[in-house]
Coordinates of C-alpha atoms in Angstrom, one line a residue:
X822 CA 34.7 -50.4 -66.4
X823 CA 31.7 -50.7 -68.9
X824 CA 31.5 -54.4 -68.0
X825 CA 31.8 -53.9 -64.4
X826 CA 29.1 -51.4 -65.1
X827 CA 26.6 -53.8 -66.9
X828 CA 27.3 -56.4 -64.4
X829 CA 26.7 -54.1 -61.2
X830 CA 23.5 -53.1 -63.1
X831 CA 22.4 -56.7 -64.1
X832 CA 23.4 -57.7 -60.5
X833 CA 21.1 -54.8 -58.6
X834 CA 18.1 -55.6 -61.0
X835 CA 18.4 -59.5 -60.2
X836 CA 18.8 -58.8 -56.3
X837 CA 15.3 -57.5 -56.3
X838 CA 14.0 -60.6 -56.3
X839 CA 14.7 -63.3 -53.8
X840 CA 14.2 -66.5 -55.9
X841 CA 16.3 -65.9 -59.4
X842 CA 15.1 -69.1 -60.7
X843 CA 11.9 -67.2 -61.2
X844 CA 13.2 -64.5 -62.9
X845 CA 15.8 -65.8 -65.4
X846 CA 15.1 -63.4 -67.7
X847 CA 16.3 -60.3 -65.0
X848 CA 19.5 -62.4 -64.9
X849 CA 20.2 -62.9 -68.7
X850 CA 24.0 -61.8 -69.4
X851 CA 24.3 -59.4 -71.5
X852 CA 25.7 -59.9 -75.1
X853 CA 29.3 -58.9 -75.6
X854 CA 28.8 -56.3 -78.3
X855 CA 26.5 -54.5 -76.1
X856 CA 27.3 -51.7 -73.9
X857 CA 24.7 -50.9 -71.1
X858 CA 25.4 -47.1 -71.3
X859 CA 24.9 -47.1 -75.1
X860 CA 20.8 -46.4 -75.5
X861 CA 19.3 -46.5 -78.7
X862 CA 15.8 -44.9 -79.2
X863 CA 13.3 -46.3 -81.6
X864 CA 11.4 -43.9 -83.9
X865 CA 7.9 -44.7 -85.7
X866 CA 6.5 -42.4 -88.1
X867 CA 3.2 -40.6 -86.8
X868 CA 5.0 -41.1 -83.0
X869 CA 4.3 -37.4 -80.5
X870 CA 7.3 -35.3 -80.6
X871 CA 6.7 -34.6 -77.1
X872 CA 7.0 -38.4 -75.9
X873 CA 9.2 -38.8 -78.0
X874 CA 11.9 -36.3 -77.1
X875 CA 11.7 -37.5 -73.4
X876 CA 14.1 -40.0 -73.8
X877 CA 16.4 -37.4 -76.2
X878 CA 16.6 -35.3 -73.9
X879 CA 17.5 -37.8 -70.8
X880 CA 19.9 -40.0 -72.3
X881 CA 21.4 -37.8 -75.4
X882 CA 22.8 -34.7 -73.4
X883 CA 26.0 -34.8 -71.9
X884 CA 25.4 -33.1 -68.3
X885 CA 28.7 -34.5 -67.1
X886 CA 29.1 -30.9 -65.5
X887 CA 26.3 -31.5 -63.6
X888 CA 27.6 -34.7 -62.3
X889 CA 25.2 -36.5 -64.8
X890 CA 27.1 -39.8 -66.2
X891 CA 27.1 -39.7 -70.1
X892 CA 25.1 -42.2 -72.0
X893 CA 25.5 -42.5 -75.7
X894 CA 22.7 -42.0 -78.0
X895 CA 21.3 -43.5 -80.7
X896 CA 18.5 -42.5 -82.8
X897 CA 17.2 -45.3 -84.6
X898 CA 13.9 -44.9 -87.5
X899 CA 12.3 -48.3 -86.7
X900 CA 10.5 -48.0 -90.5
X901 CA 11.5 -46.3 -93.8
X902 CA 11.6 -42.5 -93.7
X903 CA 10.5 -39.5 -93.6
X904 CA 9.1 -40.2 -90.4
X905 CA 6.4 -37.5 -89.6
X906 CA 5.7 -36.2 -86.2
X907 CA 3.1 -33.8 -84.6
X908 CA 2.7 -30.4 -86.5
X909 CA 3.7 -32.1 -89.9
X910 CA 7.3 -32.0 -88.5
X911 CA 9.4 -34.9 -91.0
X912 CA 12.3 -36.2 -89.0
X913 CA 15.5 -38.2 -90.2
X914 CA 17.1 -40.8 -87.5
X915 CA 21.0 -41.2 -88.0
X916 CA 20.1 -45.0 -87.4
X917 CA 18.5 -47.7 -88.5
X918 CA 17.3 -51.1 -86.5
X919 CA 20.8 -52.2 -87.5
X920 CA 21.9 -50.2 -84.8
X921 CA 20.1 -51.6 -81.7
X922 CA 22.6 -54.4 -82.0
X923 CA 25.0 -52.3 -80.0
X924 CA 22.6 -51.1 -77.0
X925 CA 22.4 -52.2 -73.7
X926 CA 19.0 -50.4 -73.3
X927 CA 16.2 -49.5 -75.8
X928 CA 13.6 -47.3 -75.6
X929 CA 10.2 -46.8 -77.4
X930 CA 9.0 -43.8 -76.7
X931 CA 5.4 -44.0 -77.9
X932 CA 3.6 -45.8 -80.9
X933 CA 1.3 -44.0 -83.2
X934 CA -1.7 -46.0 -82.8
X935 CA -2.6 -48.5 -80.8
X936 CA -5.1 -50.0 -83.7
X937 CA -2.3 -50.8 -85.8
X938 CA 0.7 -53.5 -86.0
X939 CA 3.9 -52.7 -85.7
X940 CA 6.3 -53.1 -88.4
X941 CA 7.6 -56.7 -88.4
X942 CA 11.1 -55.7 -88.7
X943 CA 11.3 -53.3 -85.5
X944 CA 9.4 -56.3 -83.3
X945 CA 12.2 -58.8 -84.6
X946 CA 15.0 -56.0 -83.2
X947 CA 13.0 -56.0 -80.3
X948 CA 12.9 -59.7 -79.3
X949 CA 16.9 -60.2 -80.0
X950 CA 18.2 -57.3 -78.2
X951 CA 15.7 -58.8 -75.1
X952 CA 17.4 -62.2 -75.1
X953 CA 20.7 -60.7 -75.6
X954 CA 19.6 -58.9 -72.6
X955 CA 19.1 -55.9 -73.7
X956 CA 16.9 -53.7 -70.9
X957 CA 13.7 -53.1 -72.9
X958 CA 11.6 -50.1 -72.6
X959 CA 8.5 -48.9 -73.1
X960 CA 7.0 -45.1 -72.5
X961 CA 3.2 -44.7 -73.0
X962 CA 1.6 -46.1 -75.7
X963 CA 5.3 -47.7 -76.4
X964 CA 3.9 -50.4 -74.2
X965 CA 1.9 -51.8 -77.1
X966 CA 4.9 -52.4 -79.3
X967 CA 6.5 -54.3 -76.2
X968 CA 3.3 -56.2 -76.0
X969 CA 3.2 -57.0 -79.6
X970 CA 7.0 -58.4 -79.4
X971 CA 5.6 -60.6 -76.8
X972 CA 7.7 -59.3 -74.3
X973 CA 4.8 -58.1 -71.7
X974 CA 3.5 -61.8 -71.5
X975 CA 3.3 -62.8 -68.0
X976 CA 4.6 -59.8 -66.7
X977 CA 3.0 -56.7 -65.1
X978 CA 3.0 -53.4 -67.1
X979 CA 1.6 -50.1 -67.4
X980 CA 0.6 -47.6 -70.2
X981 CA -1.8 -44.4 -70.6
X982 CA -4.8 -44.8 -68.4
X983 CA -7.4 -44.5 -71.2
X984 CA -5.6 -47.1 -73.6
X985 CA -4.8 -49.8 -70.6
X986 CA -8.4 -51.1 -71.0
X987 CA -7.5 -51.7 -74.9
X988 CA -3.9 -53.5 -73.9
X989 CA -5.4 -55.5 -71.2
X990 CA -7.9 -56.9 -74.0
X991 CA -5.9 -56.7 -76.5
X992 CA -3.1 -59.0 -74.8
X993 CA -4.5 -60.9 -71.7
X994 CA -1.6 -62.6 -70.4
X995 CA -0.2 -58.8 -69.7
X996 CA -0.8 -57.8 -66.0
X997 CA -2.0 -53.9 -67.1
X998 CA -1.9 -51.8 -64.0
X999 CA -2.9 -48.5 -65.5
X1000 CA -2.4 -46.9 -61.7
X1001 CA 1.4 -46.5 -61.4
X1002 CA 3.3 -44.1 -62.8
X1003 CA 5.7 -47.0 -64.4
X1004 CA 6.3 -50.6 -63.9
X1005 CA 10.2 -52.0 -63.2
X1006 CA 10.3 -55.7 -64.1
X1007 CA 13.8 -56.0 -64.3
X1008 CA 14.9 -56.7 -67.8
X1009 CA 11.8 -55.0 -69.4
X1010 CA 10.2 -51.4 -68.1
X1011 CA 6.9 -49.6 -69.2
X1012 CA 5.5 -46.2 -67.9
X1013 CA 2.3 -44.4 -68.0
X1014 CA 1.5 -41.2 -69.4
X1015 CA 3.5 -38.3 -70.6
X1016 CA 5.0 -37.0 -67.9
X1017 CA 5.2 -40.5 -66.6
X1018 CA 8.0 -41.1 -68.9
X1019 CA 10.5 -38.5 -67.5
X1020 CA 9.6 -40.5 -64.1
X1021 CA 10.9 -43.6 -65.7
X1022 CA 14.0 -42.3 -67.4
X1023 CA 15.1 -41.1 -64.1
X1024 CA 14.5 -44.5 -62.5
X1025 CA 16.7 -46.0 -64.8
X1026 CA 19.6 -43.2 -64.4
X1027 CA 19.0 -43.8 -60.8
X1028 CA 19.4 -47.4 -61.2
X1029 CA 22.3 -47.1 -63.5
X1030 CA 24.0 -44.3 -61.5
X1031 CA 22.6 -43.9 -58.0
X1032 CA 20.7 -41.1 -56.4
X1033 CA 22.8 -38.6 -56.5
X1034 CA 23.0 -38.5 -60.3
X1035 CA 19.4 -39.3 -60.9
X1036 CA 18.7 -36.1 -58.9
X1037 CA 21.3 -34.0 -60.5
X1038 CA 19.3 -34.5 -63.6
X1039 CA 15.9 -33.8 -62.1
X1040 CA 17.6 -30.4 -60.9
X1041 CA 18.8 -29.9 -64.1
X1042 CA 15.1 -30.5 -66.0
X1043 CA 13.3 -29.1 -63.1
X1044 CA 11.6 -31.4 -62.4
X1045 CA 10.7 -33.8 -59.1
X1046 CA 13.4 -36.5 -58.9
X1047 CA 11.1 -39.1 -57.5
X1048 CA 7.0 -39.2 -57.7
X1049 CA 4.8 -41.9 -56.7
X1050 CA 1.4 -43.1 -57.9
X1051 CA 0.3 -41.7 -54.5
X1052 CA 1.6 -38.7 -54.7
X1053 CA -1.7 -37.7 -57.6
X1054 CA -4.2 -39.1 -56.4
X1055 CA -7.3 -41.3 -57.8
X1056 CA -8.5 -38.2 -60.0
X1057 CA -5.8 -38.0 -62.4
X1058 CA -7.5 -40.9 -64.6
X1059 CA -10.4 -38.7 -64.7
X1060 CA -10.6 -36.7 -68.1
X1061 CA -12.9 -35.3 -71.0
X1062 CA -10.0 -36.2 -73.2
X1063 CA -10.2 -38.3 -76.1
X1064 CA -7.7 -39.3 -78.9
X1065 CA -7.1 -36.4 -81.0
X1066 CA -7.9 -38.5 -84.2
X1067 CA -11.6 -38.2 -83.2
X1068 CA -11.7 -34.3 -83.3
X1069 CA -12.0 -35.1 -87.0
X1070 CA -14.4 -37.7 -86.8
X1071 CA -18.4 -37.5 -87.5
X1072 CA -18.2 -39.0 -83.8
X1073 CA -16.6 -35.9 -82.5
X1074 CA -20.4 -34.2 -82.4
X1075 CA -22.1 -37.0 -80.8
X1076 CA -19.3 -36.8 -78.0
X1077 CA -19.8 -32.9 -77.5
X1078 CA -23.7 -33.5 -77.5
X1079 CA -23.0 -36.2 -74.6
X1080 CA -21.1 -33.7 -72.8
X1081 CA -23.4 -31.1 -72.9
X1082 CA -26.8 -33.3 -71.6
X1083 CA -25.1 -35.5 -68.9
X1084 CA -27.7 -33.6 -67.0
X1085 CA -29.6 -35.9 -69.0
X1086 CA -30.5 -39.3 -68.9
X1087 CA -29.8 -41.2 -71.6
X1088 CA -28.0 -44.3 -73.1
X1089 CA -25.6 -45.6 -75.5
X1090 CA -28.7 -46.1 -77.8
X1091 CA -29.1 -42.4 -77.7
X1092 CA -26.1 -41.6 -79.0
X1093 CA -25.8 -44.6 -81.4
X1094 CA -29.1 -43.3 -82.7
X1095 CA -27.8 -39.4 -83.0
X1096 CA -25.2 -40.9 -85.2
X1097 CA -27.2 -42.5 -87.2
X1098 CA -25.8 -46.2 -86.5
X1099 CA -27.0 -49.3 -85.1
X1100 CA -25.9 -50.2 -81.7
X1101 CA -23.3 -52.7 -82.5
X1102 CA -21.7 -50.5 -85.2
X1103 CA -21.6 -47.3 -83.0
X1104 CA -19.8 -49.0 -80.0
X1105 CA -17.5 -50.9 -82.8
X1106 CA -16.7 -47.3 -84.1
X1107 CA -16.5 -45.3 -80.8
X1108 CA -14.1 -48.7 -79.4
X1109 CA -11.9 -47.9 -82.7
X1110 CA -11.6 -44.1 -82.1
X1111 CA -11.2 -44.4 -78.2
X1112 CA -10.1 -47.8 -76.9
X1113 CA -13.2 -47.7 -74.8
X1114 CA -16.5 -48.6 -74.6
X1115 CA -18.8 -45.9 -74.9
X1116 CA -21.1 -47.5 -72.1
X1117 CA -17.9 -47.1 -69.9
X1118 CA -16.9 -43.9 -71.2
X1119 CA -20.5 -42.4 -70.4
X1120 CA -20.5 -43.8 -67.2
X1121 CA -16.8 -42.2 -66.7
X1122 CA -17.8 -38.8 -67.8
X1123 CA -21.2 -38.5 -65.4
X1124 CA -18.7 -39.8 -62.5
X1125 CA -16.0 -37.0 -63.6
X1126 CA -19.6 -34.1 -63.6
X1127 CA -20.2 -35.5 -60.2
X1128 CA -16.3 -34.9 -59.2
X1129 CA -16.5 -31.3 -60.3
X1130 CA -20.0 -30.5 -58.8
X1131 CA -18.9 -32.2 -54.9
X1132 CA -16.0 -29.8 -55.8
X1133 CA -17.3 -26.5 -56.4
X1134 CA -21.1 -26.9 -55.3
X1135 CA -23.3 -27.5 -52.3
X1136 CA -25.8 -29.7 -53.8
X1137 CA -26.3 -32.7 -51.7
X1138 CA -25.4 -36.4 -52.9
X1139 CA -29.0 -37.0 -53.8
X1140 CA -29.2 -33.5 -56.2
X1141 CA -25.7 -34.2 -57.8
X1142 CA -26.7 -37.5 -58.9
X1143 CA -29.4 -35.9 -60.2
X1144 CA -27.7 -33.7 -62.0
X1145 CA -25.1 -35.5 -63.7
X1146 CA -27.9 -38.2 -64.9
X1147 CA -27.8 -41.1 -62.5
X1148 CA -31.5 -42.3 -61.7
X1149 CA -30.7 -42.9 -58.1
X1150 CA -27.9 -41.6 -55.9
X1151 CA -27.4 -45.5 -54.8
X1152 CA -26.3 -45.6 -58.5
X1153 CA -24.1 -43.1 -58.1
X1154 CA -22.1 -44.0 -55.3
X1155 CA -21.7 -47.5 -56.6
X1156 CA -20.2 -46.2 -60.0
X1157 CA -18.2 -43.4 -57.7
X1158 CA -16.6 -45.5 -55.3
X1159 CA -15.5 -48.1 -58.1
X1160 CA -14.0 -45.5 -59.8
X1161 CA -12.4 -43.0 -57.1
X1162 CA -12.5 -45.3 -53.8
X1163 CA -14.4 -43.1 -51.8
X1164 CA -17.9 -42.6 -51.4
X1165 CA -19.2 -39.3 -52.7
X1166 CA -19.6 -37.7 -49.7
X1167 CA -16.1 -38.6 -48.5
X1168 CA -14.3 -37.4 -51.3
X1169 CA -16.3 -33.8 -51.0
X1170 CA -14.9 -34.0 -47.2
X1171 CA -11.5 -34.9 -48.3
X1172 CA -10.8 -32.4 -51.1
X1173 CA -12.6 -29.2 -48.6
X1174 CA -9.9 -30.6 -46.0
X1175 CA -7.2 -30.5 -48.1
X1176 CA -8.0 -27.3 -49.7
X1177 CA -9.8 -25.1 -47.4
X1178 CA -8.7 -21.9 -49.0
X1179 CA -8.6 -23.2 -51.9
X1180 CA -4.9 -23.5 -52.8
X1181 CA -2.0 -25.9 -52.6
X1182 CA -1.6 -28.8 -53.8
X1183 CA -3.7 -32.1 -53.1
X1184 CA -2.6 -35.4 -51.4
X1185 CA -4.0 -38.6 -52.7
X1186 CA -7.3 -39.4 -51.6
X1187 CA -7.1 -42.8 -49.5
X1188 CA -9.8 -45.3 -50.4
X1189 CA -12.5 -46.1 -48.4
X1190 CA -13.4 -49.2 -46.1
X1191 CA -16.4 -51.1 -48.1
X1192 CA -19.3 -49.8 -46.4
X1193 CA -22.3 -52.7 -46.3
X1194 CA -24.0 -53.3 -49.4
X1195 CA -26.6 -51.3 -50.5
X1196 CA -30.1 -52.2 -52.3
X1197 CA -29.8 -50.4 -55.5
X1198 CA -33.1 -49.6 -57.6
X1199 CA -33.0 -50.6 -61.5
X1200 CA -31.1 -48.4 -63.6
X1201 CA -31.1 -47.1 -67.1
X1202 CA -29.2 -49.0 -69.8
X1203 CA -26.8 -46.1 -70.1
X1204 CA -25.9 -47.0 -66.1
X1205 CA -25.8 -50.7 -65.8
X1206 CA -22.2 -52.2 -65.6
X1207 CA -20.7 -55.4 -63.5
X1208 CA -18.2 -54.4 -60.9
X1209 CA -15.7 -56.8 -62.3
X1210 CA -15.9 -54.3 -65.8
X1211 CA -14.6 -51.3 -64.6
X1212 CA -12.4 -53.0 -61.7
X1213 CA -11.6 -49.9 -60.0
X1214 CA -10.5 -48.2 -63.6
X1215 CA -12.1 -45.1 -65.0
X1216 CA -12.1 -46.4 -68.6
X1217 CA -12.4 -49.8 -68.5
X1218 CA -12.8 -51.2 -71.9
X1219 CA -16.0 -53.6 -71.0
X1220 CA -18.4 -54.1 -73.4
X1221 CA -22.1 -52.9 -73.5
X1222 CA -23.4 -56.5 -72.3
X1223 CA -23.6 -56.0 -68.5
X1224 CA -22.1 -59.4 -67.3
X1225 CA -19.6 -60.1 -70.4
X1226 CA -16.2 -60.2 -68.1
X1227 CA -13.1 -58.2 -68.6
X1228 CA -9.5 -59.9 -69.4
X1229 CA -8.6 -61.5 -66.4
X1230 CA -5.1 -59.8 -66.6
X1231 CA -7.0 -56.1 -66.0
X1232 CA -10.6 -55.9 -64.6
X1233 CA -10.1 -58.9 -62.1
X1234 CA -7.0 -58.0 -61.0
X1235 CA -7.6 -54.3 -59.8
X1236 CA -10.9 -55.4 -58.4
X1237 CA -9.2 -57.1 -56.0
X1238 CA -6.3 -55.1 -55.3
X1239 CA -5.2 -51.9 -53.0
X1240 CA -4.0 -49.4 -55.1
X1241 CA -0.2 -48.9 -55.0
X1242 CA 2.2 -51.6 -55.2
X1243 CA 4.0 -51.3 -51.6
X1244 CA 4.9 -53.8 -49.3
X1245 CA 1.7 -55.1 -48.3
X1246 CA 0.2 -55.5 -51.9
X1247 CA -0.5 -59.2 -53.0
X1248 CA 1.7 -60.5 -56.0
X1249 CA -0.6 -61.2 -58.7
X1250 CA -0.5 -64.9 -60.4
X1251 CA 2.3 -65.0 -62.6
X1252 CA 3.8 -61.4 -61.6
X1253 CA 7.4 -60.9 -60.3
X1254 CA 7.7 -58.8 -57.7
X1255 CA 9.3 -56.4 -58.9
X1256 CA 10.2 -52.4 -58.0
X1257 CA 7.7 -50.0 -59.6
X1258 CA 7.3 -46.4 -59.5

């Protein structure tokens, strides 16, 4: 039964795709001494506990009462012990990387950093259990250790929306879509945010298992069965949030100062200069703390002022702009449509249709047709961006030189891509189509 099981699984995965011989590695047999129901989860010191216990929670219960099929769980430290976790918490896995020689499927749940390596010795586990054919998974910043394996290359994948400018760059050959909620590529999965995650493990206990049981399980964690990228609209990559590490930063006041004047027009060398570093060093800093560019990030948090203002005011286009530091209003449509594809005064109409009392909750927000271009006035330093740098992204990690082009595998891609990855969305060079959130 457990082989019949791996091979049903390997079978549905590989019938996604009409041409196998461009996806041998959704068809690669798994090893014998692996057992597709047998999950091992991979650890890291300095890792959320809240990521981290998605996958716990999914795959290490038995629920067979709620007509859940039982997976076995293993809890593997992919480094020496203790390993800490948020609050100070200190942890101690059963496992060690030993053990992913016996899963069908492993999972890492997040990584603690995405400015440092992983250890060698968990991205060697990683590479044989994937051409063993071992299903490979990555939630949130998880993606990065995939990446670092070298098992994202060529392939399209997802993390956090405010690091996928940093893994795009970071790894070019990686087709980052930051805009679904997780990426299915067969053999090898990655998922977005937080919540993203539990969206993910329930596609795979659906894939495993069927509907049925992958909704059993949502009723059981109360939570949807199935969401779409769709389903939360452009805004949800809008945020003041930053990495926590930076709350304890010299940085941290600079940023607060930012947010306060957005009112304000000023530029990067305004905040480099209230920091008390050169240009270069400031965005070299801020880049290290963030994974953006602080030109980017500005730009991203007068857009999110003008959200909140078409929201909850009655200030025309021209007065918002004003208002959240834009020099023209033709620079803030240009920087609003990029990042939200609607024009500002479509997105006010949208969101006053969809709530008009004020409650409920809100359908995605449909992009736009390009209107004709406009003639745009100069604008200040702290304004000036190429299209191609944020490519439709809200933190797209572009650096302060106005024309210096983003990795082709990010910026270009969503530039010139509908959002969503239905029917009608073009394949990108290199990608597999592949089922996604």
């Amino acid at each position: 039964m457990q082989d019949r099981e791996g091979e049903t699984t390997e079978g549905g995965l590989s019938a996604m795709s009409q041409d196998s011989a461009a996806v041998p590695d959704a068809a690669r047999k798994l090893a014998a001494r692996r057992r597709r129901e047998i999950v091992a989860v991979l650890l890291f010191s300095g890792g959320p506990i809240f990521e981290s216990s998605i996958p716990l929670s999914v795959f290490g219960i038995d629920r067979q009462d709620a007509g859940v099929p039982r997976y076995r769980l293993l809890v593997c430290a992919g480094e020496d012990a203790p390993l800490r976790t948020t609050g100070g918490l200190e942890l101690s896995a059963p496992y060690g990387l030993e053990a992913i020689s016996r899963a069908g499927t492993v999972v890492v749940p997040a990584w603690r950093s995405i400015t440092q390596a992983p250890p060698p010795a968990a991205l060697d586990a990683l590479r044989r259990a994937h051409e063993e054919g071992a299903r490979i998974v990555g939630l949130c910043t998880g993606a990065f250790v995939l990446a670092a394996a070298g098992l994202l290359d060529g392939r399209p994948a997802t993390t956090h929306w405010m690091y996928a400018p940093t893994l795009a760059k970071r790894y070019p050959s990686v087709h980052v879509d930051p805009r679904e909620l997780f990426v299915d590529d067969g053999d090898v999965l990655t998922s977005a945010g937080t919540a993203a995650g539990i969206d993910l493990c329930l596609h795979i206990v659906r894939t495993d298992h069927g509907a049925d049981a992958a909704n059993a399980l949502a009723r059981r964690l109360v939570v949807p069965p199935r969401r779409t990228a769709s389903d939360l609209g452009h805004q949800r990559y809008l945020d003041r949030s930053l990495p926590e590490e930076i709350g304890a930063d010299p940085l941290a006041e600079v940023v607060a100062w930012a947010l306060e004047h957005l009112h304000e027009q000023f530029d990067v060398e305004t905040l480099a200069a209230r920091a008390y570093m050169s240009r270069r060093t400031f965005d070299r800093r801020f880049r290290s703390l963030t994974g953006s560019a602080p030109l980017q990030w500005l730009i991203t948090q007068r857009v999110l002022q003008a959200q909140r203002l078409l929201e909850t005011s009655d200030y025309s286009v021209d007065e918002v702009a004003g208002r959240c530091g834009f020099r023209s209003p033709v620079a803030l449509r240009g920087h609003f449509r990029r990042q939200l594809g609607a024009s500002p005064a479509a997105y006010r109409a949208a969101y006053r249709a969809r709530r008009p009392q004020g409650g409920g909750p809100e359908p995605a927000l449909r992009p736009e047709r390009p209107e004709r271009p406009e003639r745009e006035r100069p604008a200040p330093v702290g304004d000036r961006f190429s299209a191609a740098a944020l490519g439709g992204h809200a933190l797209a990690d572009a650096s302060a030189d106005a024309g210096k082009p983003q990795p082709e595998g990010y910026a270009a891609r969503l530039a010139e891509t509908p959002v969503g990855r239905g029917a009608g969305r073009p394949v990108l060079p290199g990608q597999r189509e592949r089922p996604v959130g």
